[in-house]
Amino acid sequence: MENTKLIAGSIVKVLLSLASDGYDYIIPDNDNFSIGDLVYVPFRNKQVVGVIISQNDKPLDYDISKVKFISSKINDAKLSLNQLNFIKKVAEYNLNYMGNILKMVIGFDEIFSKKIKNEKRNYIPSYIPVNLSDEQKLAVDTLSQKLNNGFSVSLLDGITGSGKTEVYFNVVAKALNNIQNQILIMLPEISLTGQFLSKFESRFGIKPVLWHSGITKAQRRDNWKAIFSGEAKVIVGTRSSLFLPYKNLALIVLDEEHDNSYKQEDGVIYQGRDMAVLKASIDKIPIILASATPSIETLNNVNNGKYSIVKLTSRFGEAVMPKVELIDLRQDKPEKQDWGQTWLSNPLVNKINQNLLLGNQVMLYINRRGYAPLVLCSSCGYRIQCPNCSVYLTAHNKDNTRCYCHHCGYSSKLPPKCPECEKENSWFLCGPGIERIEEEVKLRFPNARITTISSDNITSQTKLNQIIKQIENKEVDIIIGTQIVVKGHHFPDLTLVGVVDGDMSFSGADLRANENTFQLLTQVSGRAGRGEKKGEVIIQTFNPDNPVMSAIVNNDRDSFVKEELKNRQIANMPPFSKLASVILSSKNKQVLDAFCFHLVKRAPLGIDGISCFGPIDAPLSFIKKNYRKRFLLIVNRNIKIQDIILKWFNFVNIPSSIKLKIDIDPYNFM
């Protein structure tokens, strides 16, 4: 079907990078066209790029004179049937338009301009092998057997520091024995690419082709063309790289498969890991999911025999897993100092001193931006809130305090007096953010060289790479960081990790709170003792008896996963059911309330295997001056949740003032 020529004068469906599932056009008589061809078509008084996705054999329900002709075919530009099928399946699963998926595939029309010159570079890797442990060699052999054998999903399950990257590098090298093959390596965030790229270049002799939001427009054009033509052999990218039009994709490696950054929350909402598995199944190729803390869904698929598993149980070389110790903040409360309230307990401070005296590096982790997460009046209790969102503002920069909303970007200077009671200078900054921890560390350790890493001060990938290099060169003694610094980075001289607030991830309306906390604390802990020096981890907590904390201390993931799966099954939560969120928002609260009431009357209620909850105010009920309501659907695994939603909304006209967002397999419940 892919190479079947379409007859001149026939009507075809052309998919454009728009919120639609295609438009009718007529095949002209001056060229040869087939399904998958990229073409120029007239649309709204301009020429745009589209792809022919099907022949329209059904009678038109409008005048054929309104159908326009395709303008021209783009030479040597074609999407495969597999690529078209992937676009269709992603759209169907996530209840979105195919055109919105196509936009991620072809990106921008100027890609096909003849004026753009492709950069000449070497795309052919030459692998330089390194010594592997016996355990790593066995893993390489097992995973390599999956190459050229159709679709398979393998979990590379290795503890932090076990050398998972070296294992899949070896598998990638074997896949490259076929010079035609392309390999996609996916990472959850741009911040992980710095050290990764250095390691890749040292192993393969060249840089991979990159795809993420941080590359320039010119790089996007060149890299897209190299991927499309098949010249690019190894592509490293974030979740959007999955949609590129590969010519000969032979293997997908998805690193840190558990990471929530693979979930796209805006625009086309999708889970990158799950769509990567879908792509591998369509292309009939193997996919490797790598993680030290695999997701509950992936482990359940291993238990059910859907995925195979390869384990790495020990750290590479002389490195051993760090000792983990809990500090009970109910007993060891941080003491108040001359400069004010502190947040580091005496046991943690003593450990920091010991490590610094030995010339080692220390990392302090707190996943909270700014100076203080809450500002209130000490006289009347008034809290400073965002005028556009139902959240309290975060204080930044104590010496020149401004308050920021981390949802809409609103900021304001701290007013001289309370708007409620009008008392002057009554503001009290509650709780610690990363800036406040930095302030305390500088006061406690005045001779230490300190660096802070958060999204507020890391303005580019270049800036992050510079700081990472300083840490590697031992130009930094204490690293204070948010989640940016705990994922995937390797610092051989880092021997102590201190978690300022181990309980933070438990908060929020999230069914994955325990799982996320376990994964996060395990990943944070894994930064310590990755070289020859032994490492240790100190976690400050008010809940030392929490099962998650016990699992971390005892390095007992299996018991935690078993208990978590048991609790999910009792509650009929994923992976034992399917969820979908329906979020509606509007600037007009009355219109929103009335429409939600209308929806309730048509909701799928009283049907066996289907539960529908709502509407309720979203936990963040007001964002960017929009009111928000939520419905939650829970259905049995044997029911297709997309069909339920489509049937529900089939006869509903959504007012133009209301925005609808459907999230299949939601991760964010705010």
XYZ file of C-alpha atoms in Angstrom:
670
model
C 0.000 0.000 0.000
C 2.891 2.350 0.819
C 4.167 2.395 -2.767
C 0.787 2.194 -4.502
C 0.463 5.113 -6.890
C -2.591 7.282 -6.436
C -4.647 8.035 -9.538
C -4.764 11.608 -10.802
C -8.081 13.215 -9.923
C -8.711 10.979 -6.921
C -9.520 12.537 -3.565
C -7.116 11.896 -0.694
C -6.904 12.832 2.951
C -3.930 15.105 3.696
C -2.873 15.536 7.309
C -1.591 18.991 8.281
C 0.190 20.129 11.450
C -3.082 21.463 12.831
C -5.746 20.390 15.295
C -7.551 18.152 12.814
C -7.517 14.630 11.414
C -6.934 15.745 7.841
C -8.481 17.595 4.905
C -9.609 16.475 1.450
C -7.436 17.344 -1.544
C -7.311 16.219 -5.174
C -4.323 14.451 -6.736
C -3.045 16.528 -9.707
C -2.146 14.879 -13.003
C 1.422 16.118 -13.213
C 3.200 13.880 -10.723
C 3.257 10.431 -9.087
C 1.784 10.377 -5.586
C 1.411 7.639 -2.962
C 0.442 7.235 0.681
C 3.036 8.825 2.991
C 4.228 11.473 0.534
C 4.987 14.864 2.048
C 3.326 17.540 -0.064
C 2.634 21.242 -0.297
C -1.054 22.144 -0.256
C -2.950 25.447 -0.265
C -4.458 26.237 3.109
C -5.864 29.598 4.193
C -4.075 31.573 1.471
C -0.652 30.026 2.026
C 1.286 26.900 1.151
C 1.777 24.440 4.019
C 3.371 21.009 4.383
C 1.181 17.951 4.858
C 1.302 14.185 4.408
C -1.051 12.002 2.364
C -2.495 9.511 4.849
C -5.280 7.760 2.908
C -7.425 7.658 -0.190
C -10.952 8.935 0.331
C -13.326 6.344 -1.170
C -16.445 7.652 0.579
C -18.914 10.021 -1.136
C -18.363 13.677 -0.233
C -21.044 15.401 1.818
C -20.194 18.770 0.224
C -19.611 20.226 -3.242
C -16.481 18.777 -4.914
C -15.767 22.194 -6.420
C -14.642 23.260 -2.943
C -11.875 20.645 -2.898
C -8.469 22.053 -3.831
C -5.620 20.350 -5.665
C -2.346 19.333 -4.032
C 0.252 21.883 -5.168
C 3.332 19.685 -5.384
C 5.213 16.762 -3.905
C 8.349 17.317 -1.822
C 11.008 15.225 -3.538
C 12.483 12.333 -1.547
C 10.305 13.209 1.439
C 8.053 10.436 2.638
C 6.772 9.026 5.930
C 6.613 5.259 6.269
C 3.389 3.398 6.962
C 4.806 2.561 10.387
C 5.260 6.283 11.090
C 1.704 7.037 9.959
C 0.411 4.179 12.074
C 2.328 5.533 15.081
C 0.778 8.983 14.597
C -2.681 7.398 14.401
C -2.196 5.179 17.485
C -0.750 8.002 19.637
C -3.685 10.235 18.693
C -6.254 7.511 19.406
C -4.754 6.526 22.764
C -4.347 10.073 24.060
C -7.593 11.397 22.525
C -5.919 14.069 20.444
C -5.912 15.106 16.799
C -3.558 13.340 14.420
C -2.475 16.743 13.116
C -1.144 17.690 16.548
C 0.962 14.522 16.555
C 2.204 15.266 13.024
C 3.393 18.655 14.258
C 5.847 16.828 16.529
C 7.014 14.719 13.584
C 7.730 17.351 10.931
C 7.964 20.296 13.292
C 8.216 23.214 10.921
C 7.632 23.825 7.210
C 10.942 25.588 6.542
C 12.734 22.254 7.040
C 12.105 21.606 3.341
C 13.362 24.943 2.063
C 16.075 24.549 -0.584
C 17.930 27.491 0.970
C 18.834 25.480 4.058
C 22.169 23.698 3.819
C 22.759 20.575 5.815
C 25.869 20.676 7.986
C 28.547 18.198 6.879
C 29.685 16.064 9.789
C 30.718 12.547 10.638
C 27.778 10.459 11.801
C 29.529 7.060 11.858
C 30.458 5.937 15.407
C 33.521 3.802 16.129
C 33.051 2.051 19.452
C 35.985 1.862 21.862
C 35.316 -1.043 24.266
C 35.923 -0.805 28.019
C 36.387 -3.503 30.624
C 33.126 -4.843 32.004
C 32.363 -6.959 35.043
C 31.121 -10.519 34.527
C 27.643 -9.350 35.519
C 27.739 -6.573 32.919
C 28.999 -8.950 30.216
C 26.098 -11.320 30.886
C 23.658 -8.407 30.676
C 25.142 -7.312 27.335
C 24.896 -10.841 25.921
C 21.273 -11.225 27.061
C 20.141 -7.867 25.677
C 22.069 -8.273 22.423
C 20.119 -11.443 21.659
C 17.033 -9.247 21.324
C 18.518 -7.382 18.341
C 17.060 -8.283 14.940
C 14.458 -10.492 16.615
C 11.361 -8.325 16.442
C 9.551 -6.507 19.212
C 10.573 -7.010 22.832
C 10.683 -4.986 26.033
C 13.586 -5.554 28.428
C 14.065 -3.919 31.813
C 17.714 -3.217 32.630
C 17.350 -3.123 36.394
C 20.588 -2.022 38.035
C 21.355 -0.378 41.356
C 22.784 3.157 41.256
C 26.394 3.085 40.087
C 26.179 -0.436 38.629
C 27.159 0.638 35.115
C 23.848 0.425 33.249
C 25.036 3.024 30.732
C 28.101 0.959 29.790
C 25.874 -2.087 29.322
C 23.495 -0.450 26.898
C 26.383 1.339 25.139
C 27.704 -2.132 24.307
C 24.303 -3.198 22.998
C 24.103 -0.010 20.922
C 27.558 -0.779 19.481
C 26.384 -4.257 18.442
C 23.270 -2.792 16.813
C 25.540 -0.453 14.842
C 27.263 -3.430 13.221
C 24.556 -2.910 10.602
C 25.573 0.421 9.107
C 21.961 1.139 8.084
C 20.633 1.031 11.648
C 19.592 4.023 13.731
C 19.392 3.950 17.520
C 17.424 6.278 19.771
C 18.609 6.849 23.355
C 16.046 8.757 25.392
C 16.837 10.736 28.552
C 14.177 12.348 30.771
C 15.744 15.813 30.974
C 18.223 18.057 29.162
C 20.149 18.437 32.423
C 21.353 14.836 32.132
C 23.002 15.303 28.745
C 26.275 16.981 29.846
C 28.119 14.086 31.510
C 26.293 11.624 29.265
C 27.591 13.273 26.078
C 31.163 13.273 27.381
C 30.931 9.583 28.145
C 29.284 8.849 24.783
C 31.979 10.711 22.849
C 34.749 8.901 24.719
C 33.166 5.531 23.828
C 32.003 6.152 20.255
C 34.495 8.738 19.009
C 31.802 11.208 17.872
C 28.975 13.209 19.369
C 25.460 11.823 18.939
C 22.770 13.779 17.151
C 20.776 15.723 19.747
C 17.066 16.472 19.956
C 15.660 18.552 22.801
C 14.293 22.033 23.440
C 17.734 23.446 24.183
C 19.217 23.110 20.680
C 19.086 26.013 18.229
C 16.695 26.290 15.292
C 19.550 25.682 12.863
C 20.595 22.577 14.803
C 17.002 21.347 14.734
C 16.871 21.701 10.946
C 20.208 19.956 10.386
C 19.556 17.194 12.903
C 16.030 16.567 11.594
C 17.339 16.183 8.045
C 20.133 13.851 9.172
C 17.614 11.665 11.013
C 15.110 11.735 8.153
C 17.742 10.760 5.589
C 19.179 7.996 7.766
C 22.610 9.669 8.011
C 22.292 10.135 11.789
C 23.043 6.811 13.466
C 22.700 7.520 17.202
C 20.157 10.061 18.401
C 20.029 11.231 22.013
C 16.934 13.150 22.998
C 14.172 13.883 25.450
C 10.589 12.651 25.042
C 9.908 14.651 21.842
C 12.690 12.757 20.017
C 10.382 9.753 19.911
C 8.297 11.360 17.153
C 11.108 12.055 14.683
C 10.812 10.360 11.261
C 13.523 7.704 11.557
C 14.456 5.876 8.394
C 15.896 2.670 9.898
C 15.226 2.653 13.643
C 16.562 -0.620 15.080
C 16.664 -0.058 18.855
C 15.230 2.278 21.496
C 16.927 2.735 24.864
C 14.926 4.674 27.442
C 17.103 5.606 30.423
C 15.673 6.461 33.864
C 12.402 4.906 32.684
C 10.702 5.685 36.005
C 11.198 9.436 35.683
C 8.003 11.513 35.651
C 9.631 13.936 33.202
C 8.668 11.491 30.452
C 5.077 12.560 31.058
C 4.103 15.482 28.808
C 1.580 17.621 30.686
C 0.836 20.371 28.134
C -0.228 20.423 24.496
C -0.374 16.787 23.423
C -0.549 14.964 26.748
C 1.238 11.618 26.667
C 3.537 9.333 28.678
C 6.804 9.135 26.722
C 7.786 5.744 28.127
C 4.504 4.126 27.125
C 4.526 5.724 23.674
C 8.118 4.495 23.207
C 6.940 0.936 23.886
C 4.109 1.511 21.408
C 6.585 2.712 18.749
C 8.843 -0.291 19.311
C 5.860 -2.611 18.873
C 4.806 -0.914 15.621
C 8.367 -0.923 14.222
C 8.922 -4.486 15.505
C 12.171 -3.604 17.287
C 13.525 -4.120 20.819
C 13.314 -1.467 23.510
C 15.428 -1.370 26.677
C 14.030 0.375 29.768
C 16.839 1.225 32.198
C 16.470 2.298 35.822
C 17.770 1.833 39.357
C 14.234 2.408 40.626
C 11.826 1.033 38.000
C 8.232 2.233 37.986
C 5.545 0.110 39.620
C 3.881 -0.313 36.211
C 7.072 -1.662 34.648
C 7.782 -4.028 37.528
C 4.206 -5.290 37.333
C 4.706 -5.975 33.603
C 7.850 -7.944 34.509
C 5.888 -9.916 37.105
C 3.217 -10.687 34.508
C 5.776 -11.867 31.964
C 5.116 -9.034 29.472
C 8.635 -7.659 29.912
C 11.899 -9.524 30.442
C 14.399 -8.368 33.072
C 18.185 -8.150 33.292
C 19.642 -7.285 36.698
C 22.841 -5.575 37.833
C 23.124 -6.134 41.580
C 26.488 -4.602 42.464
C 28.281 -1.323 41.881
C 31.029 -1.195 39.296
C 34.647 -1.594 40.442
C 35.409 -1.068 44.125
C 32.373 1.109 44.824
C 29.798 -0.109 47.343
C 26.322 1.087 48.223
C 26.281 3.927 50.772
C 25.140 3.500 54.347
C 21.799 5.279 54.919
C 20.922 6.843 58.286
C 17.697 8.545 59.353
C 17.696 11.610 61.600
C 14.459 11.847 63.596
C 13.705 15.573 63.623
C 11.338 15.061 66.542
C 14.381 14.171 68.654
C 17.238 16.016 66.910
C 15.601 19.348 66.224
C 17.792 21.916 64.433
C 18.924 24.380 67.078
C 18.255 28.092 66.854
C 21.434 30.101 66.275
C 22.349 33.771 66.709
C 21.370 34.405 63.082
C 17.951 32.764 63.519
C 16.143 29.485 62.768
C 18.231 26.656 61.291
C 17.260 23.593 59.248
C 20.274 21.306 59.534
C 20.367 19.028 62.589
C 23.517 18.637 64.681
C 24.177 15.030 63.488
C 24.052 16.199 59.862
C 26.251 19.243 60.585
C 28.821 17.005 62.328
C 28.873 14.604 59.359
C 29.403 17.510 56.958
C 32.365 18.716 59.047
C 33.919 15.245 59.123
C 33.687 14.842 55.350
C 35.059 18.316 54.649
C 38.047 17.675 56.940
C 38.836 14.571 54.868
C 38.769 16.660 51.674
C 35.594 15.040 50.365
C 32.541 16.588 48.745
C 29.071 16.925 50.260
C 25.672 17.287 48.617
C 22.611 18.738 50.351
C 19.301 18.104 48.669
C 16.083 20.088 49.033
C 13.533 20.169 46.231
C 12.098 23.588 47.003
C 12.973 26.743 45.115
C 13.384 30.211 46.609
C 14.077 31.320 50.162
C 10.818 30.440 51.925
C 7.676 28.759 50.551
C 5.285 30.851 52.629
C 5.120 34.470 53.780
C 2.653 35.393 56.524
C 1.942 38.274 58.834
C 3.156 37.482 62.363
C 0.459 39.767 63.749
C -2.759 38.567 62.060
C -1.715 35.468 60.090
C -2.456 36.952 56.636
C -0.728 34.972 53.872
C 0.503 36.536 50.646
C -1.324 34.868 47.769
C -1.034 35.069 43.986
C -3.805 37.222 42.448
C -3.948 34.907 39.424
C -3.740 31.489 41.112
C -4.992 29.767 44.246
C -1.470 29.408 45.677
C 0.652 31.249 48.187
C 3.674 33.121 46.898
C 7.241 31.937 47.485
C 9.773 34.391 48.875
C 13.045 34.749 46.947
C 16.192 36.695 47.855
C 15.981 37.571 51.541
C 17.976 40.820 51.266
C 15.674 42.246 48.604
C 12.658 40.069 49.076
C 10.347 39.481 46.135
C 7.493 37.006 46.149
C 6.913 34.739 43.143
C 4.205 32.438 41.861
C 5.788 29.306 40.408
C 2.675 28.608 38.335
C 2.007 31.820 36.404
C 5.225 33.774 36.936
C 3.615 36.676 38.826
C 5.971 38.507 41.166
C 5.770 41.447 43.520
C 7.918 43.241 46.059
C 7.130 42.364 49.650
C 4.837 45.205 50.803
C 6.066 47.336 53.729
C 2.942 46.591 55.754
C 0.298 43.885 55.961
C -2.731 44.560 53.674
C -5.020 43.004 56.312
C -3.982 44.517 59.674
C -1.684 47.238 58.271
C 1.085 46.415 60.730
C 4.524 47.344 59.382
C 7.486 44.964 59.105
C 5.398 42.053 60.399
C 6.331 39.500 57.749
C 7.474 36.047 58.819
C 9.194 33.796 56.269
C 8.078 30.201 56.904
C 10.009 27.086 56.039
C 13.203 26.516 54.071
C 13.813 26.865 50.363
C 17.141 26.217 48.668
C 18.258 29.853 49.160
C 17.687 29.580 52.908
C 19.732 26.375 53.115
C 22.499 28.094 51.153
C 22.434 30.982 53.665
C 22.774 28.573 56.601
C 25.555 26.557 54.967
C 27.587 29.718 54.271
C 27.257 30.763 57.917
C 28.114 27.316 59.287
C 30.964 26.531 56.862
C 32.498 29.906 55.910
C 35.635 28.365 54.375
C 33.801 25.882 52.168
C 33.412 26.429 48.426
C 29.682 26.241 47.808
C 27.574 25.996 44.674
C 23.793 26.017 44.378
C 21.934 24.295 41.548
C 18.263 24.993 40.850
C 16.155 26.127 37.907
C 16.356 29.697 39.227
C 20.118 30.057 38.804
C 20.773 27.507 36.037
C 19.704 29.537 33.028
C 21.208 27.324 30.329
C 22.668 23.893 29.671
C 26.062 25.575 29.249
C 25.853 27.051 32.767
C 24.949 23.648 34.223
C 27.792 21.939 32.351
C 30.235 24.520 33.735
C 29.138 23.829 37.310
C 29.240 20.057 36.781
C 32.800 20.417 35.470
C 33.778 22.460 38.553
C 32.403 19.712 40.798
C 34.284 17.037 38.829
C 37.500 19.088 39.159
C 36.989 19.335 42.954
C 36.584 23.110 42.817
C 33.431 22.730 44.934
C 33.128 21.386 48.494
C 29.377 21.565 49.114
C 26.682 21.200 46.458
C 23.186 22.384 47.347
C 20.675 21.252 44.786
C 17.131 20.459 43.759
C 16.112 17.532 41.538
C 18.335 18.836 38.719
C 21.480 17.573 40.404
C 20.383 14.177 41.728
C 19.605 12.403 38.451
C 22.305 10.422 36.726
C 25.315 12.548 37.694
C 28.548 10.853 38.758
C 30.907 12.559 41.223
C 33.615 10.147 42.506
C 34.654 12.358 45.443
C 31.113 12.895 46.728
C 30.927 10.890 49.963
C 28.025 12.435 51.871
C 24.489 13.220 50.773
C 22.191 15.025 53.187
C 18.453 15.192 52.515
C 17.136 18.277 54.304
C 13.456 17.280 54.167
C 12.848 13.608 53.427
C 9.088 13.976 53.906
C 8.475 16.601 51.224
C 7.394 14.223 48.457
C 4.700 12.635 50.642
C 2.546 15.753 50.383
C -0.045 16.314 47.671
C -2.977 14.383 46.235
C -0.936 11.802 44.359
C -1.470 8.048 44.258
C 2.243 7.701 43.425
C 3.473 9.689 46.444
C 5.113 6.695 48.152
C 6.584 5.429 44.885
C 7.945 8.846 43.930
C 9.461 9.365 47.383
C 11.149 5.968 47.306
C 12.527 6.587 43.815
C 13.690 10.097 44.606
C 15.418 9.220 47.880
C 17.046 6.179 46.274
C 18.329 8.299 43.375
C 19.569 11.014 45.767
C 21.277 8.414 47.935
C 22.873 6.914 44.849
C 25.004 10.030 44.315
C 27.157 9.104 47.346
C 30.145 6.763 47.241
C 30.234 6.142 43.491
C 34.045 6.088 43.379
C 36.611 4.286 45.513
C 35.619 6.195 48.661
C 32.723 4.874 50.742
C 29.624 7.001 50.922
C 26.916 7.703 53.440
C 23.478 9.276 53.325
C 21.691 11.253 56.042
C 17.932 11.755 55.652
C 16.185 14.205 57.982
C 12.588 13.153 58.608
C 9.660 13.529 60.982
C 8.445 10.059 59.931
C 11.314 7.585 60.452
C 8.847 4.710 60.895
C 7.279 5.236 57.467
C 7.581 2.025 55.355
C 9.267 4.022 52.583
C 12.001 5.166 54.970
C 12.486 1.602 56.234
C 12.826 0.336 52.661
C 15.445 3.000 51.891
C 17.506 2.290 55.025
C 17.382 -1.487 54.553
C 17.870 -1.319 50.757
C 14.739 -3.460 50.487
C 13.014 -2.465 47.272
C 11.295 -5.804 46.788
C 9.294 -5.549 50.018
C 8.316 -1.974 49.233
C 7.131 -2.860 45.710
C 5.210 -5.895 46.990
C 3.401 -3.789 49.601
C 2.741 -0.952 47.147
C 1.236 -3.327 44.575
C -0.920 -4.877 47.290
C -2.247 -1.454 48.359
C -2.882 -0.407 44.748
C -4.845 -3.600 44.087
C -6.996 -3.103 47.193
C -7.727 0.484 46.124
C -8.280 -0.541 42.464
C -5.589 1.871 41.319
C -3.100 1.489 38.423
C -1.667 -0.848 37.306
C -4.839 -2.770 38.248
C -7.149 -0.221 36.633
C -7.043 2.602 34.089
C -7.444 6.270 34.993
C -8.358 9.348 33.018
C -8.647 12.921 34.216
C -11.055 15.347 32.594
C -10.067 18.909 33.500
C -12.214 21.867 32.513
C -11.168 25.475 32.926
C -12.680 28.870 32.234
C -12.344 32.492 33.252
C -16.126 32.479 33.844
C -16.937 30.474 36.975
C -20.703 30.485 36.401
C -20.391 29.127 32.859
C -17.941 26.462 34.085
C -20.220 25.341 36.936
C -23.249 25.173 34.636
C -21.416 23.132 32.009
C -20.054 20.696 34.620
C -23.614 20.180 35.897
C -24.634 19.470 32.288
C -21.796 16.941 31.982
C -22.800 15.120 35.154
C -26.203 14.319 33.655
C -24.454 12.509 30.786
C -21.617 10.983 32.793
C -21.007 7.196 32.595
C -22.636 6.368 35.927
C -24.046 3.069 37.127
C -22.062 0.971 34.627
C -20.286 -2.117 35.925
C -16.502 -1.680 35.952
C -16.669 2.106 35.547
C -16.473 4.747 38.277
C -16.796 8.455 37.631
C -16.018 11.019 40.327
C -16.626 14.745 40.153
C -16.896 17.452 39.310
C -14.808 18.856 42.122
C -12.628 21.911 42.370
C -9.118 20.940 41.314
C -6.592 21.158 44.196
C -5.247 24.144 42.269
C -8.709 25.517 41.582
C -7.581 28.851 40.108
C -4.537 29.132 37.792
C -3.623 32.024 35.496
C -7.050 33.590 36.181
C -8.845 30.408 35.111
C -11.186 28.427 37.364
C -10.640 24.662 37.206
C -12.880 21.607 37.743
C -11.945 17.929 37.564
C -13.603 14.609 36.821
C -11.794 11.323 37.421
C -12.654 8.098 35.602
C -11.546 4.715 36.922
C -12.268 1.672 34.742
C -11.355 -1.997 34.784
C -8.374 -3.020 32.654
C -10.597 -4.856 30.150
C -12.553 -1.674 29.331
C -11.195 0.817 26.801
C -11.341 4.090 28.688
C -11.026 6.175 25.498
C -14.315 4.733 24.165
C -16.069 5.691 27.405
C -14.855 9.299 27.165
C -15.686 9.628 23.456
C -19.209 8.327 24.060
C -19.616 10.694 27.019
C -18.646 13.792 25.009
C -20.182 12.702 21.709
C -23.365 14.748 22.108
C -21.926 17.557 24.215
C -21.197 20.993 22.787
C -18.338 22.575 24.716
C -18.708 26.364 25.040
C -15.894 28.334 23.430
C -15.108 29.924 26.807
C -14.259 26.523 28.314
C -10.999 24.671 27.747
C -11.106 20.872 27.910
C -8.058 18.821 28.848
C -8.171 15.015 28.824
C -5.308 13.203 30.502
C -5.104 9.443 29.968
C -3.016 7.778 32.712
C -2.663 11.010 34.749
C 0.407 11.614 36.901
C -0.440 15.117 38.080
C -3.625 15.393 40.130
C -3.372 19.138 40.775
